[in-house]
Structure formats: structure tokens, C-alpha cells
Short mmCIF file of C-alpha atoms in Angstrom, two decimals:
data_model
loop_
_atom_site.label_atom_id
_atom_site.label_comp_id
_atom_site.label_asym_id
_atom_site.label_seq_id
_atom_site.Cartn_x
_atom_site.Cartn_y
_atom_site.Cartn_z
CA ASN X 1 -143.37 -98.13 0.28
CA ALA X 2 -146.06 -98.31 -2.39
CA LEU X 3 -147.94 -95.02 -2.50
CA GLY X 4 -150.24 -95.75 -5.42
CA VAL X 5 -151.18 -98.60 -7.73
CA ASP X 6 -152.75 -98.40 -11.18
CA ALA X 7 -153.63 -101.46 -13.27
CA VAL X 8 -153.75 -101.18 -17.07
CA ASP X 9 -154.01 -104.13 -19.49
CA GLY X 10 -152.89 -106.62 -16.83
CA THR X 11 -149.79 -104.68 -15.76
CA LEU X 12 -149.54 -102.98 -12.37
CA TYR X 13 -147.86 -99.55 -12.21
CA LEU X 14 -146.68 -98.67 -8.71
CA THR X 15 -145.62 -95.30 -7.39
CA LEU X 16 -142.96 -95.96 -4.75
CA GLY X 17 -141.42 -93.58 -2.24
CA ASP X 18 -139.03 -93.62 0.69
CA ASP X 19 -136.76 -91.14 2.48
CA GLY X 20 -137.55 -88.31 0.04
CA GLY X 21 -136.83 -90.36 -3.08
CA GLY X 22 -139.14 -92.22 -5.35
CA SER X 23 -139.68 -94.37 -8.38
CA VAL X 24 -142.31 -95.84 -10.68
CA ALA X 25 -142.30 -99.57 -11.36
CA ALA X 26 -144.21 -101.88 -13.69
CA PHE X 27 -145.09 -105.37 -12.48
CA ASP X 28 -146.52 -108.46 -14.13
CA PRO X 29 -148.80 -109.91 -11.43
CA ASP X 30 -149.18 -113.25 -13.22
CA GLY X 31 -145.45 -113.87 -13.50
CA ARG X 32 -144.82 -112.02 -10.22
CA ALA X 33 -141.99 -110.17 -11.88
CA GLU X 34 -140.86 -106.57 -11.95
CA LEU X 35 -140.75 -105.48 -15.60
CA TRP X 36 -138.92 -102.20 -15.00
CA ARG X 37 -138.27 -99.55 -12.35
CA THR X 38 -137.42 -95.90 -13.00
CA THR X 39 -136.08 -93.47 -10.41
CA LEU X 40 -137.94 -90.17 -10.21
CA ALA X 41 -136.30 -86.76 -9.77
CA ALA X 42 -137.55 -86.67 -6.14
CA GLY X 43 -140.31 -88.18 -4.06
CA PRO X 44 -143.62 -88.78 -5.85
CA THR X 45 -146.39 -86.26 -5.24
CA THR X 46 -150.10 -86.16 -5.74
CA GLY X 47 -151.20 -84.90 -9.14
CA GLY X 48 -149.97 -87.80 -11.24
CA THR X 49 -153.45 -89.29 -11.64
CA THR X 50 -156.16 -87.82 -13.86
CA ASP X 51 -159.90 -87.98 -13.21
CA SER X 52 -160.20 -90.63 -15.94
CA GLN X 53 -157.94 -93.05 -14.05
CA PRO X 54 -159.52 -95.60 -11.69
CA ILE X 55 -157.73 -94.13 -8.65
CA ALA X 56 -159.18 -91.02 -7.00
CA ARG X 57 -157.81 -87.67 -8.18
CA GLY X 58 -155.36 -86.14 -5.76
CA GLN X 59 -153.87 -89.42 -4.61
CA TRP X 60 -150.52 -90.94 -5.44
CA GLY X 61 -150.43 -92.58 -8.83
CA VAL X 62 -149.62 -92.30 -12.50
CA THR X 63 -151.49 -91.65 -15.74
CA VAL X 64 -151.01 -94.49 -18.23
CA THR X 65 -151.66 -94.24 -21.97
CA ALA X 66 -151.01 -96.75 -24.77
CA GLU X 67 -147.32 -95.78 -24.95
CA THR X 68 -146.48 -93.59 -21.95
CA VAL X 69 -146.61 -93.51 -18.15
CA TYR X 70 -146.80 -89.97 -16.69
CA ALA X 71 -145.66 -89.45 -13.09
CA VAL X 72 -145.33 -86.33 -10.94
CA ALA X 73 -142.52 -85.98 -8.38
CA GLY X 74 -140.91 -83.11 -6.55
CA ARG X 75 -140.30 -81.20 -3.38
CA VAL X 76 -143.76 -79.70 -2.92
CA ALA X 77 -143.82 -80.00 0.88
CA GLY X 78 -141.01 -77.44 0.95
CA ARG X 79 -142.74 -75.39 -1.78
CA GLN X 80 -139.69 -75.79 -4.05
CA TRP X 81 -140.57 -77.55 -7.34
CA SER X 82 -142.24 -80.46 -9.04
CA ALA X 83 -141.75 -82.28 -12.35
CA VAL X 84 -143.81 -84.38 -14.73
CA SER X 85 -141.88 -87.33 -16.14
CA ALA X 86 -142.99 -89.15 -19.28
CA LEU X 87 -141.78 -92.76 -19.20
CA ASP X 88 -141.87 -95.31 -22.01
CA ARG X 89 -144.61 -97.74 -21.00
CA ALA X 90 -142.72 -100.82 -22.26
CA THR X 91 -139.26 -100.04 -20.84
CA GLY X 92 -139.63 -97.29 -18.20
CA GLU X 93 -137.06 -95.17 -20.05
CA VAL X 94 -137.48 -91.43 -19.37
CA ARG X 95 -138.62 -89.73 -22.57
CA TRP X 96 -138.71 -86.26 -21.05
CA ARG X 97 -139.19 -84.30 -17.81
CA HIS X 98 -140.89 -80.93 -17.39
CA ARG X 99 -139.93 -79.15 -14.15
CA GLU X 100 -141.29 -75.93 -12.63
CA GLU X 101 -141.15 -74.10 -9.32
CA ARG X 102 -144.88 -74.83 -8.93
CA ALA X 103 -147.16 -77.75 -8.00
CA LEU X 104 -147.78 -79.72 -11.20
CA SER X 105 -150.70 -82.04 -11.95
CA VAL X 106 -151.54 -84.09 -15.02
CA VAL X 107 -155.05 -83.14 -16.17
CA GLY X 108 -155.21 -85.54 -19.10
CA VAL X 109 -153.57 -86.74 -22.29
CA ASP X 110 -155.03 -86.49 -25.79
CA ASP X 111 -153.22 -87.74 -28.89
CA GLY X 112 -149.82 -87.45 -27.21
CA LEU X 113 -150.47 -83.96 -25.81
CA ALA X 114 -150.20 -83.96 -22.00
CA VAL X 115 -152.25 -81.20 -20.38
CA VAL X 116 -150.69 -80.12 -17.08
CA THR X 117 -151.66 -77.54 -14.46
CA ALA X 118 -148.90 -75.63 -12.67
CA THR X 119 -150.15 -73.84 -9.55
CA GLN X 120 -148.01 -71.30 -7.72
CA PHE X 121 -146.98 -72.34 -4.24
CA SER X 122 -148.89 -70.41 -1.60
CA PRO X 123 -147.20 -68.99 0.26
CA PRO X 124 -144.08 -68.95 -1.93
CA ALA X 125 -140.94 -70.83 -0.91
CA GLY X 126 -138.86 -68.95 1.64
CA THR X 127 -141.89 -67.45 3.42
CA PRO X 128 -143.43 -68.94 6.54
CA ALA X 129 -146.46 -71.15 6.04
CA THR X 130 -149.73 -69.83 7.41
CA THR X 131 -150.57 -71.03 10.89
CA HIS X 132 -154.28 -70.23 11.09
CA ALA X 133 -157.15 -71.45 8.95
CA HIS X 134 -158.26 -67.86 8.30
CA ASP X 135 -154.84 -66.73 7.00
CA THR X 136 -155.02 -66.16 3.26
CA PRO X 137 -152.39 -64.86 0.85
CA ASP X 138 -152.60 -61.22 -0.24
CA GLU X 139 -152.90 -62.36 -3.85
CA PRO X 140 -154.52 -65.61 -4.96
CA PRO X 141 -152.11 -68.10 -6.52
CA SER X 142 -152.08 -68.31 -10.29
CA THR X 143 -152.29 -71.52 -12.26
CA ALA X 144 -150.82 -72.08 -15.69
CA VAL X 145 -152.42 -74.69 -17.94
CA THR X 146 -149.82 -76.08 -20.33
CA GLY X 147 -149.94 -78.46 -23.29
CA LEU X 148 -146.78 -80.59 -23.50
CA GLY X 149 -146.11 -82.40 -26.78
CA PRO X 150 -144.90 -86.00 -27.15
CA ASP X 151 -141.33 -84.67 -26.97
CA GLY X 152 -142.02 -82.62 -23.80
CA ALA X 153 -141.95 -79.30 -25.66
CA VAL X 154 -144.42 -76.64 -24.52
CA ARG X 155 -147.01 -76.36 -27.31
CA TRP X 156 -149.16 -73.75 -25.56
CA ARG X 157 -149.59 -72.16 -22.11
CA ARG X 158 -152.30 -70.00 -20.50
CA GLU X 159 -152.08 -68.34 -17.08
CA PHE X 160 -155.16 -67.92 -14.85
CA GLU X 161 -155.76 -66.22 -11.50
CA SER X 162 -157.76 -68.01 -8.78
CA VAL X 163 -158.02 -71.24 -10.82
CA THR X 164 -156.56 -74.38 -9.28
CA ASP X 165 -157.65 -77.11 -11.67
CA ALA X 166 -158.69 -77.83 -15.24
CA ALA X 167 -160.33 -80.68 -17.13
CA LEU X 168 -159.65 -82.24 -20.52
CA GLY X 169 -162.71 -83.44 -22.41
CA PRO X 170 -163.93 -84.06 -25.94
CA ASP X 171 -164.39 -80.31 -26.48
CA GLY X 172 -160.90 -79.38 -25.24
CA VAL X 173 -159.60 -77.97 -21.96
CA SER X 174 -161.97 -76.30 -19.50
#
């Protein structure tokens, strides 16, 4: 089941999911051939697509740069974890994965630095989900904004209360 499609330089990048699992695949539409397919750590989630991508933010998809395809997968429905995977754009080989017990989203990529938000699950795993629209957590969830280098190493991290998203622009992260 294709959950999202992004087209970059004539190649289609599909986010695929079924029965809790998932993958990202690259296709050549002219030759009608699959170029590569990479299995994700779990089912794909929203948050893999940045505002700069042609697909709407918050939908299934990937962020594609000149050399890398970034995808987000995890077990967010159960409020367990999610992971950003950086895949080689030419081969689909996994360069690195960054996993947290939070909901991750790719905000943007600048010069190989992937900026990712990591929002606490609310309510946390192991607690019942709220059943009424007026139910709110006692404490607002926190969001960490993290810069991940080309090797997946954390270059910097800032924690914020009551912030759920960030943006990457010419002047930095806001």
C-alpha cells in the first residue's frame, strides 16, 4: 500500500506500509522499474515530509536531498517510539537511524544537517488515552529540536515546553 509519493529529478520515492511494517522505494517511471527498496524499522509515520517538499506537511512521505532520503517510521499509534532513517539516495542503503521514545518529524535539511523535532507522547505510553476532547494532560508535552549530522550524530539539541513544531530557514531554526 503506497502511503506517500514524492517525485525528485524524475525518480519517484514511495513510502509503503502494510501490517505494521513499511519500506521506502525508489522507482524509475520511464523504465517502469524499481531501483531499490529499503525496509524501515516499523510502519511509516507522518513527519517524514518537510514544508519545502511538494506534499503537504503531516502526510506520509519522505524528504529527499541531493544525496539522502529521510524517512520516519515507528510505533507512534501505541505511543512507543519513532525513528528517522537516512537512506542513500542512489542505493537505498541505510546510512544511519536515530530512534527516540517520542514522535519524530523532519523539519528540514541544510548542508547535511537534518533538523528533527521530537515531541513527547501525550499521554505517555502505558497510560490510557484521553477519551474526551476537553481532557488535557497535567503538563504540556515537551519538544526537543535536534540537529543530526551527516553521520547521524547529535550535533546539538534544545528542549522546549509547549512547542510542537519548528521551521528551518535561511536564518536558522525557529
